[in-house]
Amino acid sequence: MKTKFAALVAAGVLISVGPAKAEDIKVGLLLPYSSVYASLGKDIEAGFRLALEHFGGDLGGNTVSIVKEDTEVKPPVGLAKAKKLVLQDKVDLMVGVVSSGVLGAIRDFVHGSKTPLIVANAGNNHMTGAKCSPYLIRVSFSNGQINRPMGPWLAKEGIKKVYVMAPDYAAGHQMIEAFRSGFEKAGGQIVGETFTPFRKTKDFAPYLTAAKATNPDAIYVFYAGGEAIGFVKQYASFGLKSSIPLYGAGFLTSPLYVHVQGEAADGVTVALHYVPTIDTPENKRFQADFMKQQGRIGSEFAVQGYDAGRMVVEAIKASGGDKAKFKDALSKVSFTGPRGPLKIDPATNNVVQNIYIYENKMQDGKIVQMIKGVSENVQDAVNGCSM
Ligand code: PHB
């Protein structure tokens, strides 16, 4: 005799129970909405939302909802907000973190809570090295990855003596270290360094005076956000631009604020994982729709948010919305986005991607980015990661 259940299945009534029920995937955006990196956080969010529009049309009935928290670029605040998102809001994953310092502060909590974090900016090398975690997946870059190609590049340009500068926190030290080691290996010499107080330095004049006194062939820096705007403008108004060429990690002249730097950014050469002038259909679509929505060019920060959003969407599609499978699917996603081909290295969970070297050039009253070199599929060493 058939059970009632079997009879219902036979009649086709219960067959629709088979597929997983539609889920709401709750995303916690953990970003700076105030302080020195506020504009970066807003750009990451704009990119994330654009990806949901571009790729999230058919999620098989599943939905994505967003809760936002402001890290204020302060490690203890970032940790408190991460705990709030996971424990109180019960998010399924977090996306964000701009500062390497904040990422360092929340790493153990992310790992212990088993709540995935898609890192959409912070480049802290250790987090995909000795402090790696299966729950920490980086779609942005590592600090070493961006700066490594620049040492040999400057040496090839005939530059022998370089002065280095950056804000005094994890990202500043790691970016400069990656440049330094490549430059010294290529025969270059670092003639001096300054690490300026992070989030507090508005006047770079005393530091620029010290740098100039060492008579370098070039100055190499990492600054981003509000500090980058101030630094590049003061470098020019201090009269250094005409005598000492300026190089750096590309956040220095991000399209997010290069129009504010204007003439002061002309001639500055940098390395970065994204350039708005990349000539591919994926990038053209991203830029056209970002421009339509925001009225400006999409920056590397917007692309990081966009690729994080696409990663979430692709993982929902691959897992059918099943939350346990969804977490595993995240790091297996690979695609060609605005910046080019992108995949997550299973040995470290850091992104593998192209790094572009480009010069900012003033043309018809606008800064344009002229690509001068590309290092393809740049992948970090395992650096002590075991997952
Ligand atoms: C970082 O702290 O890792 C960081 C912040 C801003 C950037 C890049 C890296 O533009």
mmCIF file of C-alpha atoms in Angstrom, residues 30-268:
data_model
loop_
_atom_site.group_PDB
_atom_site.id
_atom_site.type_symbol
_atom_site.label_atom_id
_atom_site.label_comp_id
_atom_site.label_asym_id
_atom_site.label_seq_id
_atom_site.Cartn_x
_atom_site.Cartn_y
_atom_site.Cartn_z
ATOM 1 C CA LEU A 30 31.504 46.783 5.509
ATOM 2 C CA LEU A 31 33.012 49.947 4.032
ATOM 3 C CA PRO A 32 34.310 53.375 4.993
ATOM 4 C CA TYR A 33 31.548 55.934 4.540
ATOM 5 C CA SER A 34 33.462 58.599 6.463
ATOM 6 C CA SER A 35 37.111 59.744 6.885
ATOM 7 C CA VAL A 36 39.993 59.619 4.409
ATOM 8 C CA TYR A 37 38.655 56.670 2.316
ATOM 9 C CA ALA A 38 34.933 57.622 2.289
ATOM 10 C CA SER A 39 34.815 58.207 -1.487
ATOM 11 C CA LEU A 40 36.414 54.789 -2.066
ATOM 12 C CA GLY A 41 33.732 53.055 -0.013
ATOM 13 C CA LYS A 42 30.935 54.798 -1.905
ATOM 14 C CA ASP A 43 32.497 53.813 -5.246
ATOM 15 C CA ILE A 44 32.793 50.160 -4.202
ATOM 16 C CA GLU A 45 29.113 50.154 -3.249
ATOM 17 C CA ALA A 46 28.067 51.800 -6.547
ATOM 18 C CA GLY A 47 30.020 49.136 -8.471
ATOM 19 C CA PHE A 48 28.528 46.323 -6.373
ATOM 20 C CA ARG A 49 24.984 47.499 -7.049
ATOM 21 C CA LEU A 50 25.685 47.858 -10.780
ATOM 22 C CA ALA A 51 26.844 44.227 -10.935
ATOM 23 C CA LEU A 52 23.610 43.075 -9.290
ATOM 24 C CA GLU A 53 21.749 44.907 -12.062
ATOM 25 C CA HIS A 54 23.991 43.582 -14.861
ATOM 26 C CA PHE A 55 24.221 39.936 -13.798
ATOM 27 C CA GLY A 56 21.555 39.348 -11.157
ATOM 28 C CA GLY A 57 18.474 39.316 -13.370
ATOM 29 C CA ASP A 58 17.810 35.593 -13.060
ATOM 30 C CA LEU A 59 18.688 34.199 -9.631
ATOM 31 C CA GLY A 60 16.138 31.377 -9.764
ATOM 32 C CA GLY A 61 13.822 33.164 -7.346
ATOM 33 C CA ASN A 62 16.635 33.847 -4.846
ATOM 34 C CA THR A 63 17.206 37.432 -3.782
ATOM 35 C CA VAL A 64 20.080 39.553 -2.487
ATOM 36 C CA SER A 65 19.585 42.079 0.293
ATOM 37 C CA ILE A 66 22.133 44.562 1.637
ATOM 38 C CA VAL A 67 22.943 45.919 5.101
ATOM 39 C CA LYS A 68 25.597 48.676 5.330
ATOM 40 C CA GLU A 69 28.062 49.597 8.077
ATOM 41 C CA ASP A 70 30.715 52.338 8.243
ATOM 42 C CA THR A 71 34.203 51.248 9.393
ATOM 43 C CA GLU A 72 35.349 54.890 9.676
ATOM 44 C CA VAL A 73 38.771 53.473 8.540
ATOM 45 C CA LYS A 74 39.393 52.583 12.214
ATOM 46 C CA PRO A 75 40.361 48.968 13.069
ATOM 47 C CA PRO A 76 38.380 48.725 16.363
ATOM 48 C CA VAL A 77 35.292 50.268 14.739
ATOM 49 C CA GLY A 78 35.630 47.870 11.797
ATOM 50 C CA LEU A 79 35.740 44.902 14.179
ATOM 51 C CA ALA A 80 32.706 46.087 16.137
ATOM 52 C CA LYS A 81 30.760 46.587 12.890
ATOM 53 C CA ALA A 82 31.783 43.156 11.540
ATOM 54 C CA LYS A 83 30.487 41.567 14.755
ATOM 55 C CA LYS A 84 27.241 43.515 14.487
ATOM 56 C CA LEU A 85 26.701 42.408 10.877
ATOM 57 C CA VAL A 86 27.324 38.733 11.637
ATOM 58 C CA LEU A 87 25.848 38.318 15.113
ATOM 59 C CA GLN A 88 22.954 40.767 15.022
ATOM 60 C CA ASP A 89 22.033 41.148 11.352
ATOM 61 C CA LYS A 90 22.950 37.523 10.584
ATOM 62 C CA VAL A 91 24.439 38.305 7.169
ATOM 63 C CA ASP A 92 25.455 35.358 4.968
ATOM 64 C CA LEU A 93 28.640 37.105 3.857
ATOM 65 C CA MET A 94 30.400 40.426 4.056
ATOM 66 C CA VAL A 95 31.843 42.466 1.204
ATOM 67 C CA GLY A 96 34.272 45.253 1.779
ATOM 68 C CA VAL A 97 37.028 46.580 3.937
ATOM 69 C CA VAL A 98 39.190 49.243 2.328
ATOM 70 C CA SER A 99 42.006 49.578 4.860
ATOM 71 C CA SER A 100 44.667 46.906 5.430
ATOM 72 C CA GLY A 101 44.554 47.870 9.125
ATOM 73 C CA VAL A 102 40.829 47.133 9.390
ATOM 74 C CA LEU A 103 41.274 43.847 7.518
ATOM 75 C CA GLY A 104 43.982 42.799 9.990
ATOM 76 C CA ALA A 105 41.658 43.641 12.893
ATOM 77 C CA ILE A 106 38.688 41.589 11.650
ATOM 78 C CA ARG A 107 40.545 38.561 10.218
ATOM 79 C CA ASP A 108 40.299 36.297 13.293
ATOM 80 C CA PHE A 109 36.622 37.110 13.766
ATOM 81 C CA VAL A 110 35.854 36.342 10.098
ATOM 82 C CA HIS A 111 37.745 33.045 10.301
ATOM 83 C CA GLY A 112 36.148 32.012 13.603
ATOM 84 C CA SER A 113 32.609 32.951 12.577
ATOM 85 C CA LYS A 114 32.956 31.099 9.235
ATOM 86 C CA THR A 115 31.201 33.980 7.526
ATOM 87 C CA PRO A 116 32.851 34.624 4.152
ATOM 88 C CA LEU A 117 34.354 38.038 3.491
ATOM 89 C CA ILE A 118 34.917 39.082 -0.107
ATOM 90 C CA VAL A 119 37.731 41.602 0.237
ATOM 91 C CA ALA A 120 36.868 44.381 -2.185
ATOM 92 C CA ASN A 121 39.916 46.540 -1.543
ATOM 93 C CA ALA A 122 42.318 46.112 1.426
ATOM 94 C CA GLY A 123 45.605 44.722 0.069
ATOM 95 C CA ASN A 124 47.153 43.433 3.338
ATOM 96 C CA ASN A 125 49.562 40.722 2.083
ATOM 97 C CA HIS A 126 49.367 38.604 5.247
ATOM 98 C CA MET A 127 45.627 37.980 4.833
ATOM 99 C CA THR A 128 46.293 35.853 1.755
ATOM 100 C CA GLY A 129 49.651 34.724 3.184
ATOM 101 C CA ALA A 130 50.371 33.451 6.689
ATOM 102 C CA LYS A 131 46.957 34.666 7.967
ATOM 103 C CA CYS A 132 44.921 33.292 5.056
ATOM 104 C CA SER A 133 41.526 31.698 5.637
ATOM 105 C CA PRO A 134 39.040 29.747 3.512
ATOM 106 C CA TYR A 135 36.508 32.426 4.532
ATOM 107 C CA LEU A 136 38.587 35.318 3.231
ATOM 108 C CA ILE A 137 38.477 35.677 -0.555
ATOM 109 C CA ARG A 138 40.183 38.660 -2.152
ATOM 110 C CA VAL A 139 38.853 39.984 -5.439
ATOM 111 C CA SER A 140 40.786 43.294 -5.303
ATOM 112 C CA PHE A 141 44.630 42.985 -5.145
ATOM 113 C CA SER A 142 47.440 42.422 -2.674
ATOM 114 C CA ASN A 143 49.779 45.259 -1.800
ATOM 115 C CA GLY A 144 52.738 43.248 -3.117
ATOM 116 C CA GLN A 145 50.996 42.386 -6.399
ATOM 117 C CA ILE A 146 50.459 46.040 -7.408
ATOM 118 C CA ASN A 147 53.961 47.312 -6.607
ATOM 119 C CA ARG A 148 56.251 44.405 -7.550
ATOM 120 C CA PRO A 149 56.426 45.218 -11.291
ATOM 121 C CA MET A 150 57.438 48.840 -10.618
ATOM 122 C CA GLY A 151 60.966 48.229 -9.246
ATOM 123 C CA PRO A 152 62.310 46.647 -12.445
ATOM 124 C CA TRP A 153 60.303 49.173 -14.510
ATOM 125 C CA LEU A 154 61.935 52.239 -12.904
ATOM 126 C CA ALA A 155 65.379 50.617 -13.144
ATOM 127 C CA LYS A 156 64.770 50.020 -16.857
ATOM 128 C CA GLU A 157 63.878 53.715 -17.244
ATOM 129 C CA GLY A 158 67.410 54.520 -16.034
ATOM 130 C CA ILE A 159 66.354 55.667 -12.553
ATOM 131 C CA LYS A 160 69.019 54.798 -9.978
ATOM 132 C CA LYS A 161 68.131 56.659 -6.754
ATOM 133 C CA VAL A 162 64.607 56.782 -5.340
ATOM 134 C CA TYR A 163 63.059 58.351 -2.233
ATOM 135 C CA VAL A 164 59.937 56.548 -0.957
ATOM 136 C CA MET A 165 56.909 57.833 0.976
ATOM 137 C CA ALA A 166 53.621 56.368 2.255
ATOM 138 C CA PRO A 167 51.204 56.613 5.178
ATOM 139 C CA ASP A 168 52.439 54.908 8.330
ATOM 140 C CA TYR A 169 50.232 51.803 8.486
ATOM 141 C CA ALA A 170 50.243 48.246 7.124
ATOM 142 C CA ALA A 171 49.376 49.119 3.499
ATOM 143 C CA GLY A 172 51.958 51.911 3.303
ATOM 144 C CA HIS A 173 54.750 49.683 4.556
ATOM 145 C CA GLN A 174 53.796 46.676 2.403
ATOM 146 C CA MET A 175 53.412 48.667 -0.822
ATOM 147 C CA ILE A 176 56.778 50.360 -0.364
ATOM 148 C CA GLU A 177 58.473 47.092 0.613
ATOM 149 C CA ALA A 178 57.281 45.387 -2.593
ATOM 150 C CA PHE A 179 58.630 48.252 -4.678
ATOM 151 C CA ARG A 180 61.880 48.451 -2.718
ATOM 152 C CA SER A 181 62.779 44.787 -3.010
ATOM 153 C CA GLY A 182 62.224 44.707 -6.792
ATOM 154 C CA PHE A 183 64.056 47.997 -7.310
ATOM 155 C CA GLU A 184 67.081 46.991 -5.244
ATOM 156 C CA LYS A 185 67.262 43.612 -6.987
ATOM 157 C CA ALA A 186 67.342 45.476 -10.291
ATOM 158 C CA GLY A 187 70.327 47.527 -9.051
ATOM 159 C CA GLY A 188 68.485 50.614 -7.741
ATOM 160 C CA GLN A 189 69.114 52.402 -4.454
ATOM 161 C CA ILE A 190 66.588 53.765 -1.943
ATOM 162 C CA VAL A 191 68.080 57.040 -0.694
ATOM 163 C CA GLY A 192 65.522 57.791 2.009
ATOM 164 C CA GLU A 193 61.995 57.122 3.270
ATOM 165 C CA THR A 194 59.196 58.779 5.196
ATOM 166 C CA PHE A 195 56.069 57.167 6.616
ATOM 167 C CA THR A 196 53.635 59.992 7.334
ATOM 168 C CA PRO A 197 51.000 59.835 10.131
ATOM 169 C CA PHE A 198 47.990 58.025 8.631
ATOM 170 C CA ARG A 199 44.630 59.862 8.451
ATOM 171 C CA LYS A 200 46.218 62.912 10.080
ATOM 172 C CA THR A 201 48.640 64.378 7.522
ATOM 173 C CA LYS A 202 47.283 67.355 5.610
ATOM 174 C CA ASP A 203 50.536 69.270 5.033
ATOM 175 C CA PHE A 204 53.208 67.297 3.166
ATOM 176 C CA ALA A 205 55.630 70.254 2.810
ATOM 177 C CA PRO A 206 58.068 69.259 5.608
ATOM 178 C CA TYR A 207 58.281 65.709 4.218
ATOM 179 C CA LEU A 208 58.775 66.934 0.652
ATOM 180 C CA THR A 209 61.584 69.210 1.839
ATOM 181 C CA ALA A 210 63.332 66.209 3.423
ATOM 182 C CA ALA A 211 62.832 64.140 0.266
ATOM 183 C CA LYS A 212 64.214 66.855 -2.024
ATOM 184 C CA ALA A 213 67.308 67.240 0.151
ATOM 185 C CA THR A 214 68.394 63.665 -0.745
ATOM 186 C CA ASN A 215 68.524 64.652 -4.427
ATOM 187 C CA PRO A 216 66.772 61.525 -5.793
ATOM 188 C CA ASP A 217 66.185 60.687 -9.478
ATOM 189 C CA ALA A 218 62.526 59.971 -8.638
ATOM 190 C CA ILE A 219 60.050 59.741 -5.757
ATOM 191 C CA TYR A 220 57.858 56.626 -5.374
ATOM 192 C CA VAL A 221 54.785 56.731 -3.155
ATOM 193 C CA PHE A 222 51.564 55.089 -2.058
ATOM 194 C CA TYR A 223 48.742 57.437 -1.107
ATOM 195 C CA ALA A 224 45.013 57.000 -1.661
ATOM 196 C CA GLY A 225 41.776 58.920 -1.197
ATOM 197 C CA GLY A 226 41.971 62.329 0.473
ATOM 198 C CA GLU A 227 45.689 61.918 1.148
ATOM 199 C CA ALA A 228 46.400 61.217 -2.553
ATOM 200 C CA ILE A 229 44.591 64.375 -3.658
ATOM 201 C CA GLY A 230 46.540 66.499 -1.154
ATOM 202 C CA PHE A 231 49.879 64.854 -1.898
ATOM 203 C CA VAL A 232 49.764 65.167 -5.703
ATOM 204 C CA LYS A 233 48.603 68.788 -5.588
ATOM 205 C CA GLN A 234 51.245 69.792 -3.040
ATOM 206 C CA TYR A 235 53.976 67.925 -4.977
ATOM 207 C CA ALA A 236 53.223 70.132 -7.981
ATOM 208 C CA SER A 237 52.743 73.388 -6.094
ATOM 209 C CA PHE A 238 55.985 72.744 -4.201
ATOM 210 C CA GLY A 239 57.742 72.828 -7.599
ATOM 211 C CA LEU A 240 58.996 69.232 -7.457
ATOM 212 C CA LYS A 241 57.101 67.910 -10.476
ATOM 213 C CA SER A 242 59.330 69.632 -13.039
ATOM 214 C CA SER A 243 62.574 68.387 -11.466
ATOM 215 C CA ILE A 244 61.828 64.993 -9.826
ATOM 216 C CA PRO A 245 59.421 62.590 -11.598
ATOM 217 C CA LEU A 246 56.704 61.081 -9.411
ATOM 218 C CA TYR A 247 55.805 57.366 -9.526
ATOM 219 C CA GLY A 248 53.631 55.177 -7.358
ATOM 220 C CA ALA A 249 50.864 52.670 -6.811
ATOM 221 C CA GLY A 250 48.003 53.768 -9.070
ATOM 222 C CA PHE A 251 45.608 54.685 -6.261
ATOM 223 C CA LEU A 252 47.663 57.902 -6.228
ATOM 224 C CA THR A 253 45.905 59.158 -9.354
ATOM 225 C CA SER A 254 42.699 57.134 -9.286
ATOM 226 C CA PRO A 255 40.095 58.191 -11.871
ATOM 227 C CA LEU A 256 37.914 58.702 -8.796
ATOM 228 C CA TYR A 257 39.784 61.941 -8.048
ATOM 229 C CA VAL A 258 42.338 62.576 -10.815
ATOM 230 C CA HIS A 259 40.069 65.314 -12.228
ATOM 231 C CA VAL A 260 40.468 67.160 -8.911
ATOM 232 C CA GLN A 261 44.264 66.821 -9.157
ATOM 233 C CA GLY A 262 44.118 68.013 -12.798
ATOM 234 C CA GLU A 263 47.368 69.427 -14.182
ATOM 235 C CA ALA A 264 49.224 68.256 -11.041
ATOM 236 C CA ALA A 265 48.720 64.606 -12.116
ATOM 237 C CA ASP A 266 50.073 65.165 -15.644
ATOM 238 C CA GLY A 267 53.154 62.973 -16.180
ATOM 239 C CA VAL A 268 52.734 60.833 -13.046
#
